[in-house]
CSV table of C-alpha atoms in Angstrom, one decimal:
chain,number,residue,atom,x,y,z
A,1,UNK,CA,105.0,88.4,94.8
A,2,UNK,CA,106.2,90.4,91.7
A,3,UNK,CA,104.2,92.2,89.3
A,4,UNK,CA,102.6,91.4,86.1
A,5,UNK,CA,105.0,93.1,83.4
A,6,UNK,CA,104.1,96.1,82.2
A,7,UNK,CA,105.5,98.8,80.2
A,8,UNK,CA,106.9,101.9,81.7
A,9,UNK,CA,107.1,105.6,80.1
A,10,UNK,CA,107.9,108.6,82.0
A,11,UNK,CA,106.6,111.7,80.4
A,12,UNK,CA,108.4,115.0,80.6
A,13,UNK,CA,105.0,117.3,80.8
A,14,UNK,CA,101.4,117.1,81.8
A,15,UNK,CA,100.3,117.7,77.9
A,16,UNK,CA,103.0,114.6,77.0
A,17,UNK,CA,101.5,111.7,79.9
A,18,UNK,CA,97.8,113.4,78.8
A,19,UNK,CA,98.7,112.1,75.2
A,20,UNK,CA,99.5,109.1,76.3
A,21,UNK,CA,96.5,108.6,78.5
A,22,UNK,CA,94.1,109.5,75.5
A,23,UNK,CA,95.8,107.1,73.0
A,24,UNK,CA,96.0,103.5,76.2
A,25,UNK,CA,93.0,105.3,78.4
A,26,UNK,CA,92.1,101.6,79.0
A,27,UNK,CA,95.2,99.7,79.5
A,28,UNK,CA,97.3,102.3,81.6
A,29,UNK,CA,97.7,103.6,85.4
A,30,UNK,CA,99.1,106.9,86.1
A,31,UNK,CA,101.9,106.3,88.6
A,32,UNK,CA,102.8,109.0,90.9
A,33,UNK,CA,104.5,107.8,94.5
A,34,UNK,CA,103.5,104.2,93.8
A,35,UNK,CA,102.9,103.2,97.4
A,36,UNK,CA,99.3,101.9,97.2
A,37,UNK,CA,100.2,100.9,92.9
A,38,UNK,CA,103.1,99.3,93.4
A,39,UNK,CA,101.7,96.9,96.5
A,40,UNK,CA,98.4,96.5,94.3
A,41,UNK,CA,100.6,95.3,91.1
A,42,UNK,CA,103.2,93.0,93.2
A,43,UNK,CA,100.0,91.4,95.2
A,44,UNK,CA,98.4,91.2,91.3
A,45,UNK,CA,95.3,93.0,92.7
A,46,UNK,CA,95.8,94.9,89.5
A,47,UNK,CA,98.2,94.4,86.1
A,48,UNK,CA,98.2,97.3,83.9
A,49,UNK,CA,99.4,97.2,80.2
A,50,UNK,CA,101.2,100.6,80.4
A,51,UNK,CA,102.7,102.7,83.6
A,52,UNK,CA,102.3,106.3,83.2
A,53,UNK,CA,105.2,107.6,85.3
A,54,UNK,CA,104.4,111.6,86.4
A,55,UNK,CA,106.4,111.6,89.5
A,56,UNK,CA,109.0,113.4,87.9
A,57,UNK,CA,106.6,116.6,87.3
A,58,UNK,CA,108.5,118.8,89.5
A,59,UNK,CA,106.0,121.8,88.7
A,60,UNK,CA,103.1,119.8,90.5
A,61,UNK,CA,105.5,119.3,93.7
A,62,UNK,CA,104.5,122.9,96.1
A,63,UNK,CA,102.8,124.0,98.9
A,64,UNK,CA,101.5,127.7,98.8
A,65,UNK,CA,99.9,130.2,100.3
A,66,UNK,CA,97.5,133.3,99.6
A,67,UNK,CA,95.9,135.5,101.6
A,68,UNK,CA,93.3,132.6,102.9
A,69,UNK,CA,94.0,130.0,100.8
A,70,UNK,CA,96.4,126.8,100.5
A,71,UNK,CA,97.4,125.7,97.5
A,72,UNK,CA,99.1,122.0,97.0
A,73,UNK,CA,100.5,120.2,94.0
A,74,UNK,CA,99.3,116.9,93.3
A,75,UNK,CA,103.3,115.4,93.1
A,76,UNK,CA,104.1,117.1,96.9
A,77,UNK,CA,105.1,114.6,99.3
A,78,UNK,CA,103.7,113.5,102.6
A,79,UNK,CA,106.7,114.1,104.1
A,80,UNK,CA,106.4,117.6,102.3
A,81,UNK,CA,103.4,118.2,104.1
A,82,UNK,CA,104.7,116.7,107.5
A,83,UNK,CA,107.7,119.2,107.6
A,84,UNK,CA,105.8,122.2,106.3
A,85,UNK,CA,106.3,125.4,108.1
A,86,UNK,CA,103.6,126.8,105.8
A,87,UNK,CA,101.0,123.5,106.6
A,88,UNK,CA,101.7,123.9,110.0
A,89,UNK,CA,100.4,127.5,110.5
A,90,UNK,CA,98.2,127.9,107.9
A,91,UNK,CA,96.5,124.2,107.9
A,92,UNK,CA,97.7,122.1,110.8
A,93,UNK,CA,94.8,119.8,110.7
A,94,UNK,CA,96.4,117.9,107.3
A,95,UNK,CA,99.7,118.4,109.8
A,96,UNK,CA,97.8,116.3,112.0
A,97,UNK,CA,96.4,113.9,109.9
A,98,UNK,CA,99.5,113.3,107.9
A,99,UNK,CA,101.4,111.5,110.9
A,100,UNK,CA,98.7,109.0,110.4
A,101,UNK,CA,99.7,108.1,107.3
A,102,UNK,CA,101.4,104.9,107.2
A,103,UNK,CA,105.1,105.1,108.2
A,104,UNK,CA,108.2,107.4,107.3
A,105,UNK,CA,109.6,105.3,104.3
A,106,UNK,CA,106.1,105.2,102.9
A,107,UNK,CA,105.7,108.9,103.4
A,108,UNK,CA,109.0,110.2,101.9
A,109,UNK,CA,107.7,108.6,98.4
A,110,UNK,CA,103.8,108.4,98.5
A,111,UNK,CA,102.1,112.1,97.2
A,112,UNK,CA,99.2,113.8,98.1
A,113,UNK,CA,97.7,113.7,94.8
A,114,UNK,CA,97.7,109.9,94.5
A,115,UNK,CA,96.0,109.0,97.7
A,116,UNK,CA,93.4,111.7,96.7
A,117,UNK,CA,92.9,110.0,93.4
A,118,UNK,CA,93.0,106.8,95.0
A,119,UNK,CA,90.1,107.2,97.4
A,120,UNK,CA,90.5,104.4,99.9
A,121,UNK,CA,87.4,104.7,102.3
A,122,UNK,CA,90.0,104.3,105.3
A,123,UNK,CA,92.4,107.0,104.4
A,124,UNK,CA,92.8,109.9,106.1
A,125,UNK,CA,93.5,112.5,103.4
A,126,UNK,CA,90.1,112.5,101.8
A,127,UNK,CA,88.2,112.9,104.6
A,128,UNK,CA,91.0,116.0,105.2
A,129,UNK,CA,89.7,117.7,102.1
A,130,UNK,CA,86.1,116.8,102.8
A,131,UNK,CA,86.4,118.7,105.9
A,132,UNK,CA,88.4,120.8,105.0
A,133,UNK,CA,86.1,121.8,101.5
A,134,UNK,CA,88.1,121.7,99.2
A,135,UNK,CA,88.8,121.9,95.7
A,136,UNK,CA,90.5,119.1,94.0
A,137,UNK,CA,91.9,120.4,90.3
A,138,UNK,CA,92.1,117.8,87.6
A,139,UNK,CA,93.5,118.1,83.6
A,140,UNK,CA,92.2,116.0,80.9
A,141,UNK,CA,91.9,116.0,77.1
A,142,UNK,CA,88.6,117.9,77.9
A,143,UNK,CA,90.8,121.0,79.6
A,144,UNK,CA,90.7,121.7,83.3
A,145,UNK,CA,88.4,121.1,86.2
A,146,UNK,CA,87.9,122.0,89.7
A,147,UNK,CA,86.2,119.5,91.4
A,148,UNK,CA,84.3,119.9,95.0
A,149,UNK,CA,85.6,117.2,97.4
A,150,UNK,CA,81.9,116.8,98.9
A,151,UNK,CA,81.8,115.3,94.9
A,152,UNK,CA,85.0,114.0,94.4
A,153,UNK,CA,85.1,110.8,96.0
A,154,UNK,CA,82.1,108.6,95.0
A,155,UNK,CA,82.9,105.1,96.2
A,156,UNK,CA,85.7,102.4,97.3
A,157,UNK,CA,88.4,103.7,95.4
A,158,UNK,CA,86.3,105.4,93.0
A,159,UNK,CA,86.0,109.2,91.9
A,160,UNK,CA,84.7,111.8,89.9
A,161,UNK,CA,88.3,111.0,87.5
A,162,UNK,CA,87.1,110.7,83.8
A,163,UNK,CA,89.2,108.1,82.0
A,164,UNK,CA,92.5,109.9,80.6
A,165,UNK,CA,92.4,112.2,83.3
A,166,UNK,CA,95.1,113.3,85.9
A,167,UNK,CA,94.7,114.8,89.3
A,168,UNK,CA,96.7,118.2,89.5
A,169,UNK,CA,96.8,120.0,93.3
A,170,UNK,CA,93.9,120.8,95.4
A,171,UNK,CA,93.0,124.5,96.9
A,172,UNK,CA,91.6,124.5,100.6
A,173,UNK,CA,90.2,128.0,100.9
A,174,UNK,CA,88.8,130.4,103.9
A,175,UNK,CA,91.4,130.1,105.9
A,176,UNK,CA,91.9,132.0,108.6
A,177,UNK,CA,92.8,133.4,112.6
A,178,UNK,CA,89.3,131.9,113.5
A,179,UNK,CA,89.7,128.5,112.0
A,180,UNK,CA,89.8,125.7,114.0
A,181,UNK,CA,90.7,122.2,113.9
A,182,UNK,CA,90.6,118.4,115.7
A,183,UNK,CA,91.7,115.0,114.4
A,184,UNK,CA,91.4,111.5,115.5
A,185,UNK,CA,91.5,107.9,114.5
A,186,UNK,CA,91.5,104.6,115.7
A,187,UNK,CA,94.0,101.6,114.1
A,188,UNK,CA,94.7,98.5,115.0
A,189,UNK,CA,98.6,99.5,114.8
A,190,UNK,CA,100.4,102.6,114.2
A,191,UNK,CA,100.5,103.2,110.4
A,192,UNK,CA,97.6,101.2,109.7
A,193,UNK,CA,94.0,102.0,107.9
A,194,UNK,CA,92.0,103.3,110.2
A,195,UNK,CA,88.8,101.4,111.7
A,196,UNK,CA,87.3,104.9,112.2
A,197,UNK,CA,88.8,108.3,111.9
A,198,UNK,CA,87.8,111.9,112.2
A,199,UNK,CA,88.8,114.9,110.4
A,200,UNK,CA,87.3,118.0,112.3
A,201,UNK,CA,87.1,121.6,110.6
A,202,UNK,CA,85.4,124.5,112.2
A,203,UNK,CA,85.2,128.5,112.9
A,204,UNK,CA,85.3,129.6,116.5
A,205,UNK,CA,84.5,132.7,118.2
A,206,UNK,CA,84.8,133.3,121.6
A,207,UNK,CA,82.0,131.4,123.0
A,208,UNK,CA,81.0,128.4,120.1
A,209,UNK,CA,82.3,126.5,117.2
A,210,UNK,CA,80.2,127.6,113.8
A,211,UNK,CA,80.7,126.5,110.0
A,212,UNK,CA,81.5,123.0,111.9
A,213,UNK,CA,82.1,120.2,109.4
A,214,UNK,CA,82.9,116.7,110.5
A,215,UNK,CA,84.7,114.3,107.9
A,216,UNK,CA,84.3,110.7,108.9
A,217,UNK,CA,86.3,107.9,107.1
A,218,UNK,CA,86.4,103.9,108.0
A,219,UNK,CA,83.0,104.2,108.1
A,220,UNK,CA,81.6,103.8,104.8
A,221,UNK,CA,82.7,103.6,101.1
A,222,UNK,CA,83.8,107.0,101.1
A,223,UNK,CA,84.4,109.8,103.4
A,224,UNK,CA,81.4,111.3,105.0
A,225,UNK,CA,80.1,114.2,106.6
A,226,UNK,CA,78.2,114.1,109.6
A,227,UNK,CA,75.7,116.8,109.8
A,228,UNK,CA,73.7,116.7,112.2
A,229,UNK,CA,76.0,116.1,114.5
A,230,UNK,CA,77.9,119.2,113.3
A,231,UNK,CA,75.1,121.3,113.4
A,232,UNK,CA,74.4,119.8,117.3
A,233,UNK,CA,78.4,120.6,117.9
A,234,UNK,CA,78.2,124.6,116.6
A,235,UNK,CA,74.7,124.4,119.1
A,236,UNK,CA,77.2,123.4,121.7
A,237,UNK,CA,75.6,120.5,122.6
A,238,UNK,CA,77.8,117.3,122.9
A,239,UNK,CA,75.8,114.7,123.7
A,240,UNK,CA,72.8,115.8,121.1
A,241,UNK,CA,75.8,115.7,119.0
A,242,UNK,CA,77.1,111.8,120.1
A,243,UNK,CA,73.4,110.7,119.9
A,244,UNK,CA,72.7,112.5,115.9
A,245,UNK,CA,75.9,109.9,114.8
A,246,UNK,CA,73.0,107.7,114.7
A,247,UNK,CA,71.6,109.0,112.1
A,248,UNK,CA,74.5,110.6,110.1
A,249,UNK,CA,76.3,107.7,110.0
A,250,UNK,CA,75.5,104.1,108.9
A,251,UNK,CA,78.9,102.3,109.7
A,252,UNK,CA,80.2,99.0,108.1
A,253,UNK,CA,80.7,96.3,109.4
A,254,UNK,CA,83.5,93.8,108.3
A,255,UNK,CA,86.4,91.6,110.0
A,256,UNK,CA,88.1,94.4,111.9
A,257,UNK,CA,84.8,96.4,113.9
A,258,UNK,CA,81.2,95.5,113.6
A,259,UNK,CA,78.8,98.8,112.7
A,260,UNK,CA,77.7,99.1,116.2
A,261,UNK,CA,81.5,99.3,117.3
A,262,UNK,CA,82.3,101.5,115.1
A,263,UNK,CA,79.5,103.7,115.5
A,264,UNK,CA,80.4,103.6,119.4
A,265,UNK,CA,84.0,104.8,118.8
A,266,UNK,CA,82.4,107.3,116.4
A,267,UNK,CA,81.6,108.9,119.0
A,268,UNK,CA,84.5,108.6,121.1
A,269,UNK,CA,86.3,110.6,118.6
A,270,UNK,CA,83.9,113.4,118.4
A,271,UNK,CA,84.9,113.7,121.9
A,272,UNK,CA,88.4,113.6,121.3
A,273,UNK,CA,88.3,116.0,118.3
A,274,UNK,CA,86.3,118.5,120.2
A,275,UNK,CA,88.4,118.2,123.2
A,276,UNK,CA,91.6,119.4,120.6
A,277,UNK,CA,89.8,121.9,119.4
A,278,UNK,CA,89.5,123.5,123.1
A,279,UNK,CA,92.9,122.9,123.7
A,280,UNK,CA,94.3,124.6,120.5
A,281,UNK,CA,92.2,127.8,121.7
A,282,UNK,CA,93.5,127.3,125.4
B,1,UNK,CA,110.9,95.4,76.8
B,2,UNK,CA,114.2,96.8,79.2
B,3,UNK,CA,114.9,99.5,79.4
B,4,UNK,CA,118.3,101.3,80.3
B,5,UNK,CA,119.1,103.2,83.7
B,6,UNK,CA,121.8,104.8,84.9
B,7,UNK,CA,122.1,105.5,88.9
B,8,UNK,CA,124.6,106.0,91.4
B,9,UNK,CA,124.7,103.1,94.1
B,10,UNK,CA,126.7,103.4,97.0
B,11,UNK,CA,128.7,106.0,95.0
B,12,UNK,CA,129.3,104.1,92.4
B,13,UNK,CA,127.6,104.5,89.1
B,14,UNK,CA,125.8,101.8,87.6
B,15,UNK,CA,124.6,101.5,83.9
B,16,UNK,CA,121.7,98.5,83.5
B,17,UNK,CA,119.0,97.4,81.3
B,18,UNK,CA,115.9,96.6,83.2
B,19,UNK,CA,112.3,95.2,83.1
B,20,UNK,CA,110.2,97.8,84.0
B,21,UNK,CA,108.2,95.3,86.7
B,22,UNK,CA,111.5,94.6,88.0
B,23,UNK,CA,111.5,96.5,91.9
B,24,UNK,CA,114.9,98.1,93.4
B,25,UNK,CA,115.4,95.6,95.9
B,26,UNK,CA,115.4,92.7,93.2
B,27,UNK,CA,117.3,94.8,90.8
B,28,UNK,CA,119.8,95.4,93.9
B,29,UNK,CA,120.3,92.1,95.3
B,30,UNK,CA,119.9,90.5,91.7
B,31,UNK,CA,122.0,92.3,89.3
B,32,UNK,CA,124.3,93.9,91.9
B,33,UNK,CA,124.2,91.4,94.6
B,34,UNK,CA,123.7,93.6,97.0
B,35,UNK,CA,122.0,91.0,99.5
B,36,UNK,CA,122.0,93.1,102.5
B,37,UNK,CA,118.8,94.9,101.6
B,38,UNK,CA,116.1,91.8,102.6
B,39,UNK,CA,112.8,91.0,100.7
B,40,UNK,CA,110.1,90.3,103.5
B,41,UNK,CA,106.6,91.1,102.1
B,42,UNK,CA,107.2,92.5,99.0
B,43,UNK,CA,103.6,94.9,99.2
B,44,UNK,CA,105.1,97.6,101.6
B,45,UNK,CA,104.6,96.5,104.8
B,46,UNK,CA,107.6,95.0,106.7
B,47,UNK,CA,110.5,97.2,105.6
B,48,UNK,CA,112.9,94.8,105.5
B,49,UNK,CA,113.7,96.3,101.4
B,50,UNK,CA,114.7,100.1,103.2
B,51,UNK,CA,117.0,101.4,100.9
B,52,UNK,CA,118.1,104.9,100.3
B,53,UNK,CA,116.9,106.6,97.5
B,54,UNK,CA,118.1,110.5,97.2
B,55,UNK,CA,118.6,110.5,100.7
B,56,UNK,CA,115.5,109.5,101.6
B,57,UNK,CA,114.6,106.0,103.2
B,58,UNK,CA,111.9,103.8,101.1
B,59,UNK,CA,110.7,100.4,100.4
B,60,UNK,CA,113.1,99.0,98.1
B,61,UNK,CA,109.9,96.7,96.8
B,62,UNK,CA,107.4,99.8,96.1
B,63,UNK,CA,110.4,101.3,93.8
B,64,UNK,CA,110.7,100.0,90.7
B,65,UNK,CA,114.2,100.0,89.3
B,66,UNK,CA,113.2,101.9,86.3
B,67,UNK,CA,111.9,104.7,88.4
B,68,UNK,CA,115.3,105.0,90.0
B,69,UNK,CA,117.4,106.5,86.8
B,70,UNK,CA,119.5,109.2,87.2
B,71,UNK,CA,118.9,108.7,91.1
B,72,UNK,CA,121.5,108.1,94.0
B,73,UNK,CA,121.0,105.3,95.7
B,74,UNK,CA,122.6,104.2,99.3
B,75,UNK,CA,122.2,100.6,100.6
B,76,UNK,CA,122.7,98.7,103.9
B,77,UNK,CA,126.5,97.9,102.4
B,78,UNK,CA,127.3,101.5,101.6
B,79,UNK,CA,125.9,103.4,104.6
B,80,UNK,CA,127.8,100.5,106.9
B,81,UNK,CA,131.0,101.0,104.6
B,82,UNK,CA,131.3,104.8,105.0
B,83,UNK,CA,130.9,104.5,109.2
B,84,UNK,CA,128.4,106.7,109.1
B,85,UNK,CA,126.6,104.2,111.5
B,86,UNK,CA,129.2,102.4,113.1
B,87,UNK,CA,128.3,103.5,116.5
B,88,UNK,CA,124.5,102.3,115.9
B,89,UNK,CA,125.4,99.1,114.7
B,90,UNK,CA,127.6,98.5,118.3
B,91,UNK,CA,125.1,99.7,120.1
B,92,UNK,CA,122.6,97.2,118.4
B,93,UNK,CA,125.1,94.7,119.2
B,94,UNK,CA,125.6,95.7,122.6
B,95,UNK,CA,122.1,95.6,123.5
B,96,UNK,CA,121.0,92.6,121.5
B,97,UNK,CA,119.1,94.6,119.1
B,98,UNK,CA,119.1,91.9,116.8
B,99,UNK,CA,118.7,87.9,116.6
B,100,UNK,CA,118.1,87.1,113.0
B,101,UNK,CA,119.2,89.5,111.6
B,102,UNK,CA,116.7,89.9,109.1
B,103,UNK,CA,115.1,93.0,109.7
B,104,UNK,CA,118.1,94.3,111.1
B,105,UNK,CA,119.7,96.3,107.8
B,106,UNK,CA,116.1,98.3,107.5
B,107,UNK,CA,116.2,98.7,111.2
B,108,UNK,CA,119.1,100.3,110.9
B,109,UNK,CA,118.4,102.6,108.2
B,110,UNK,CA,115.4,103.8,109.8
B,111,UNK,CA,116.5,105.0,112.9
B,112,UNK,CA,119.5,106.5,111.2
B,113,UNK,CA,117.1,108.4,109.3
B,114,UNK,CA,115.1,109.3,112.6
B,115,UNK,CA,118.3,110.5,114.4
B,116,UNK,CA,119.2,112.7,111.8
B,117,UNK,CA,115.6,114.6,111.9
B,118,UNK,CA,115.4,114.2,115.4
B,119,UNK,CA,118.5,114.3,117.2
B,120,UNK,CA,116.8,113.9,120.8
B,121,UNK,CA,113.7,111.4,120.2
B,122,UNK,CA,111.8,109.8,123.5
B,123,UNK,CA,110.8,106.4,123.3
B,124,UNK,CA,107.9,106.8,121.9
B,125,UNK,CA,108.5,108.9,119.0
B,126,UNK,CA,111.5,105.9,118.6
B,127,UNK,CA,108.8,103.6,118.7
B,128,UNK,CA,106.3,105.4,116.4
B,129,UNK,CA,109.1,105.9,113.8
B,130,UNK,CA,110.1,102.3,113.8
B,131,UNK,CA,106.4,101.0,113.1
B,132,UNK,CA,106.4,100.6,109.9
B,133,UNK,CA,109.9,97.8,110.3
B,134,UNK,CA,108.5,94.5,111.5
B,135,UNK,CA,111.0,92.5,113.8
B,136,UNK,CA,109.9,89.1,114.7
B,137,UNK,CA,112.4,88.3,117.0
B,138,UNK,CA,113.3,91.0,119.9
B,139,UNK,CA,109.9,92.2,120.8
B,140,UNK,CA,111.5,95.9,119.6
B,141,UNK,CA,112.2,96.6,123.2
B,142,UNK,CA,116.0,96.5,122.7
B,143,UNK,CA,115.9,97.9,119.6
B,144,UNK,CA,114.2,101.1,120.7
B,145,UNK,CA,116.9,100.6,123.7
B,146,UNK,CA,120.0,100.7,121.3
B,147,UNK,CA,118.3,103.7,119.3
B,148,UNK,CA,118.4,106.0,122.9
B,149,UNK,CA,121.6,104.8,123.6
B,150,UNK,CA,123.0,106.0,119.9
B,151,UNK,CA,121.3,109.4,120.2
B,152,UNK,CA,122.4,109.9,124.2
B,153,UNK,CA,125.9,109.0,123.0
B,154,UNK,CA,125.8,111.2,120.2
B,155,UNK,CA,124.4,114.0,122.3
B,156,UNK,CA,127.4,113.4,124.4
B,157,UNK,CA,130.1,113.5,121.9
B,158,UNK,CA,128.9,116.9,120.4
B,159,UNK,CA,129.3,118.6,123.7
């Protein structure tokens, strides 16, 4: 199908598309990559008065890193991420993830910062920053705001956005040597939403994981942290770990997994996740 | 209300006024008649729309034409023009790559895109890097056949 029509502006600076937010807050979508928009708009899921175009924002487009901190711009790429020397030493769980996401032609346009603000349930790259704790920065008429992922998402495709507002780059700090990381996911075909996935962040010393959080998405409206199960994990203790899913998660059930299927290959993927983990210190 | 863009399509510039709802793929086969980039699904999933944009393969029907000013564009007709993949085009010939055709011209683009990241790809990664083009004819196994051949035969040729 083809979209509803719409009109289409594409400010030259953040302070420009904020105006223009303020003045059509109601009638208008900021459009960064446009790969979950533009399939929402042709499929009329949605039919905004007014496109706010900010993908040509080339200051929000980087990847950066401090002494144990990442920094990414809203406007950077998945394929950005995918090739990224810096991702891939500093962070290579999102390097993980990121392969998950969709396919190649879908990756060279979508951005980091618009599945963020998006918030699909199913995605993988808020349950990246949930794991990963991270802080997701945001500019509005009201001034800047940094935003704890744990708070950020709040529902199926909802967040803590204000109207007007415009995701800018996230920071994932304490990173480091000791950091450790696992990922997993189950689809029904390469590229697709997940029916469960995994993100896995954690601290390792010689003998045991610590500081273990476990992001979960597919599960439930939002991404979710299991834990009990962590804490069972950084205890060392797989199968108290399987068995505590119970009672972190609540899965949904729908036409793809029922909740006691998903809640089953919940804990497959603990398995799995761990298992990476071990091999990455091998 | 149109709007005017001016882009560079196959190397050629072009100077249009267009809806703003109007995607790439439409605005290509439409305005330019540029029918070798096929609409499939038109939300994203079937690739049959894979067009260059900046040298960069994406969905011709999650672009919209506005977006694309002051951007280079490459179709199906230019990249076959220039020869640039004249060898993968025999090879899907040779190894019945394609029946329909339909998905063929995003086929094409996509594993030209893979070969020129990854020059040496197994069948797998060839598979995983086609996913996101359906084909509803071939069953993809001579498809990923014809994509080894093309990198094999390049390999060869550079020794």
């Amino acid at each position: 199908m083809k979209s509803a029509a719409f009109d289409y502006v594409r400010p030259g600076t953040l302070e420009q598309a904020l105006q223009i937010l303020s003045e059509r807050a109601e009638g208008a979508r900021v459009l960064a990559g446009g790969q979950s928009l533009a399939p929402a708009l042709n499929l009329r899921l949605a039919a905004p008065e007014l496109l706010v175009d900010i993908g040509g924002l080339a200051q929000f487009r980087y990847i950066e890193e401090g002494a144990d901190a990442l920094r990414i711009g809203a406007l950077t790429r998945h394929v950005d991420v995918e090739r990224s020397e810096i991702v891939a030493r500093r962070c290579p769980l999102l390097s993980r993830a990121i392969a998950h996401v969709a396919h190649p032609a879908i990756r060279n346009r979508g951005t980091l910062g618009g599945s963020l603000a998006l918030a699909d349930p199913a995605a993988e790259l808020p349950a990246c920053m949930l794991a990963l704790d991270a802080v997701i920065h945001v500019a509005g008429p009201g001034g800047e705001r940094r935003i704890a992922a744990r708070d950020f998402f709040q529902g199926v495709f909802e967040t803590a956005l204000r109207p007007g507002e415009v995701l800018t780059g996230v920071e994932i700090g304490g990173l480091g040597p000791d950091r450790t990381y696992g990922f997993a996911e189950l689809s029904r075909r390469r590229g697709d939403f997940a029916i469960v996935g995994l993100a896995l962040a954690a601290r390792r010393s010689s003998t045991a994981l610590s500081d273990v959080r476990l992001a979960f998405f597919g599960v439930a409206d939002r991404p979710v942290l299991a834990r009990a199960a962590a804490s069972a994990l950084g205890a060392g203790d797989m199968s108290a770990a399987r068995a505590a899913l119970a009672t972190d998660l609540k899965p949904v059930s729908d036409a793809q997994a029922s909740s006691a299927m998903r809640l089953h290959l919940a804990g497959v993927l603990l398995e799995r996740a761990f298992n990476e983990t071990l091999e990455a210190s091998a | 209300m149109n709007q005017p863009i001016r882009l560079t399509v196959n190397g050629e510039l072009v100077t249009a006024a267009v809806a703003p709802r109007q995607h790439l793929a439409d605005f290509l086969r439409e305005t330019l008649g540029l029918t070798g980039t096929h609409i499939g699904c038109e939300h994203g999933v079937c690739g049959a729309c894979s067009v260059r944009l900046d040298g960069a393969v994406v969905r011709g029907c999650l672009v919209y034409a506005v977006q694309a000013d002051g951007a280079r564009v490459d179709t199906i007709e230019g990249v076959s023009d220039s020869g640039e993949i004249a060898d993968l085009q025999a090879a899907f010939a040779t190894r019945n790559a394609l029946q329909c055709g339909y998905c063929t011209p995003g086929m094409l683009l996509a594993a030209q895109e893979l070969l020129l990241v990854n020059a040496a790809p197994d069948r797998e990664t060839i598979r995983d890097r086609l996913s996101g083009n359906y084909c509803r004819c071939t069953g993809y196994h001579a498809i990923v056949d014809a994509v080894e051949a093309t990198a094999r035969a390049r390999a060869e040729a550079k020794r």
